[in-house]
Amino acid sequence: MPAMPFTATAAHLALTNHFAASRRGQMRDLFAQNPARAQEFSLEAAGLFLDYSKNRIDSETVRLLLALARECRLEQQRDAMFAGERINTTEGRAVLHTALRAPRGQCQELDGCDINADIHAVLDRMHDFSNRIRDGIWLGCTGQPITDIVNIGIGGSDLGPKMACQALRAHGHPRLTPHFVSNADGHDLGALLPRLNSATTLFVIASKTFTTAETMMNAQTARAWFLQQHPHLDELKKHFVAVSTNAEAVQSFGIAPENMFPFWDWVGGRYSLWSAIGLPLMLAIGFEGFTQLLAGAHALDQHFREAPLERNMPALLALVGIWNRNYFNDASLSISPYHQDLKYFPAYLQQLEMESNGKQVTCDGMPLEAATCPIIWGDVGTNGQHAYFQLLHQGTDIIPVDFIAALKPSHGLPGHHTALLANCFAQSEALMLGKNAEEARRELQAESKSAQAIEALLPHKIFHGNRPSNTILMDELSPANLGALVALYEHKTFVQGVIWGVNSFDQWGVEFGKVLARQIHAELAGASASKQHDSSTNGLIARARAAYSS
Ligand code: F6P
């Protein structure tokens, strides 16, 4: 029985009517009418604080959005995920990244087996390995300790550990430098290899399938580079380990089983930071730090499972996003971390949200009437203020923003952090408040501008405001708080997928381009006669081939 699309629910009809009646409301008026507004629309959970009051909502909006969630059976779907049901219906898989951060001994049944023991057995192996690397017990082929960790992977086998290593670099090991290579473009790996000492470098080949073209190409190139300098095959095992679900492919590559850290098909790539894919992070911050990351995510999991939807942070963050996307038709969401060490967080969320919910049919294969995932993009503040905030403030599109900040820095430079936070808070206030013509005119008059100059400038100085944002705060950017933040967005993504009725855990859309690329690659390499493409693609191939032969 196909699930009912959310657009057929009674709650959607009520929300549509509510939208029509309230869409012209101004947030500045809502704040003026209710001094306690911020308290009403904010909450704390697992070390995070969410202020969602700077949205175009009132208590009726939230009530109706919660009714929508319930009519879409969110609580039942959530419980099904945690119970290990095969909710990834097109691949027939469970979705149990949450089990990866459950404490040792907390039973998680899957197909009649308790997977908790398997999960912690891998964590124990990672623990032993990372201690040996960090303590200089594991030595390279010339007897020196490891200094550089090179993760070779792409997508979820790159973005999560890369983001987390950057976010927690203050907790990093003094001797170990993590590097991340992902692109098939040789400029990526080619820029790094000359800077490495092969005798003190450990390569982590990270790939759930161990078939991804970019990763396999980079891995083979790294292997060849290493063997050029250390020709004895048995020296490879001191410098190459693998993270994968595909033991056979790993062994074929030449990495011994004892150097492989496994994970499982019920872990989605973009949800795999908590698995052995997180090995570079454990090498950088240690087992204790990694355990704190897991604990932070687990705390958020417990909140998501137990808190009533009315006080449920992932649910509310998701539902406000639904209100912006499906009622206000806002086409994108800008992620604005006001923390330099979260500079890769927008890119991480791009895969998490857009690869999860960038879908056009429901789980049952029915075409979707309503819009799904917005475009996720962004950069750190304050830099964004000097790049695209002009559009956020005075552009023709309204783009919701998620501001993320830590109240305490990990640096000791005086003055910087208060300036950073002041900008973060000011931007969300300015986006909400705006500046009307009367206020702008008064400002221009105070600058002793002539009447003519004021009339000319006035239209350019008006800010319509009423531009929504969320602000997420944490005390400090610690492993536990990062774990909770990532889990928050994982569950927000899940909630929105439930409302839209899509499968958030497959990614069939990435396959078509890969197939065409293999054909064109063969043509460019001259291994295959040129296939008749469209005139554009034929022309592009011809230009490339001419460039190669010149
Ligand atoms: O982008 C498609 C995808 O399959 C992602 O879902 C995945 O994270 C990435 O490619 C890498 O896949 P693998 O870890 O199997 O190399």
CSV table of N, CA and C in Angstrom, one decimal, residues 126-127 130-131 134 171-173 176 278-293 479:
chain,number,residue,atom,x,y,z
A,126,MET,N,40.6,-0.8,15.9
A,126,MET,CA,41.0,0.6,15.6
A,126,MET,C,41.7,1.3,16.8
A,127,HIS,N,41.2,1.0,18.0
A,127,HIS,CA,41.9,1.5,19.2
A,127,HIS,C,43.3,1.1,19.3
A,130,SER,N,45.4,2.6,16.3
A,130,SER,CA,45.7,4.0,16.5
A,130,SER,C,46.7,4.3,17.6
A,131,ASN,N,46.6,3.5,18.7
A,131,ASN,CA,47.6,3.7,19.8
A,131,ASN,C,49.0,3.4,19.3
A,134,ARG,N,50.1,6.2,17.0
A,134,ARG,CA,50.3,7.5,17.8
A,134,ARG,C,51.5,7.4,18.7
A,171,HIS,N,42.6,19.2,18.7
A,171,HIS,CA,42.8,18.0,19.5
A,171,HIS,C,43.7,17.0,18.8
A,172,GLY,N,44.4,17.5,17.8
A,172,GLY,CA,45.2,16.6,16.9
A,172,GLY,C,46.5,16.2,17.6
A,173,HIS,N,47.1,15.1,17.1
A,173,HIS,CA,48.4,14.6,17.6
A,173,HIS,C,49.5,15.4,17.0
A,176,LEU,N,51.3,13.7,13.9
A,176,LEU,CA,50.6,13.2,12.8
A,176,LEU,C,49.8,14.3,12.1
A,278,GLY,N,36.0,6.5,10.0
A,278,GLY,CA,36.5,7.5,10.9
A,278,GLY,C,37.9,7.3,11.4
A,279,LEU,N,38.6,6.2,10.9
A,279,LEU,CA,39.9,5.9,11.3
A,279,LEU,C,40.9,7.0,11.3
A,280,PRO,N,41.0,7.8,10.2
A,280,PRO,CA,41.9,9.0,10.2
A,280,PRO,C,41.6,9.9,11.4
A,281,LEU,N,40.4,10.1,11.8
A,281,LEU,CA,40.0,10.9,12.9
A,281,LEU,C,40.5,10.3,14.2
A,282,MET,N,40.3,9.0,14.3
A,282,MET,CA,40.8,8.4,15.6
A,282,MET,C,42.4,8.5,15.6
A,283,LEU,N,43.0,8.3,14.5
A,283,LEU,CA,44.5,8.5,14.5
A,283,LEU,C,44.9,9.9,14.9
A,284,ALA,N,44.1,10.9,14.5
A,284,ALA,CA,44.4,12.3,14.8
A,284,ALA,C,44.1,12.6,16.3
A,285,ILE,N,42.9,12.3,16.7
A,285,ILE,CA,42.5,12.7,18.1
A,285,ILE,C,42.5,11.7,19.1
A,286,GLY,N,42.9,10.4,18.7
A,286,GLY,CA,43.0,9.3,19.7
A,286,GLY,C,41.6,8.7,20.0
A,287,PHE,N,41.7,7.5,20.6
A,287,PHE,CA,40.5,6.7,20.8
A,287,PHE,C,39.6,7.4,21.8
A,288,GLU,N,40.2,8.0,22.8
A,288,GLU,CA,39.3,8.7,23.8
A,288,GLU,C,38.5,9.8,23.2
A,289,GLY,N,39.2,10.6,22.3
A,289,GLY,CA,38.5,11.7,21.6
A,289,GLY,C,37.4,11.1,20.7
A,290,PHE,N,37.7,10.0,20.0
A,290,PHE,CA,36.7,9.4,19.1
A,290,PHE,C,35.5,8.9,19.9
A,291,THR,N,35.8,8.3,21.1
A,291,THR,CA,34.8,7.8,21.9
A,291,THR,C,33.9,9.0,22.4
A,292,GLN,N,34.4,10.1,22.6
A,292,GLN,CA,33.6,11.3,23.0
A,292,GLN,C,32.7,11.7,21.8
A,293,LEU,N,33.3,11.7,20.6
A,293,LEU,CA,32.5,12.0,19.4
A,293,LEU,C,31.3,11.1,19.4
A,479,PRO,N,34.9,17.2,20.7
A,479,PRO,CA,34.4,16.0,20.0
A,479,PRO,C,33.0,15.6,20.3
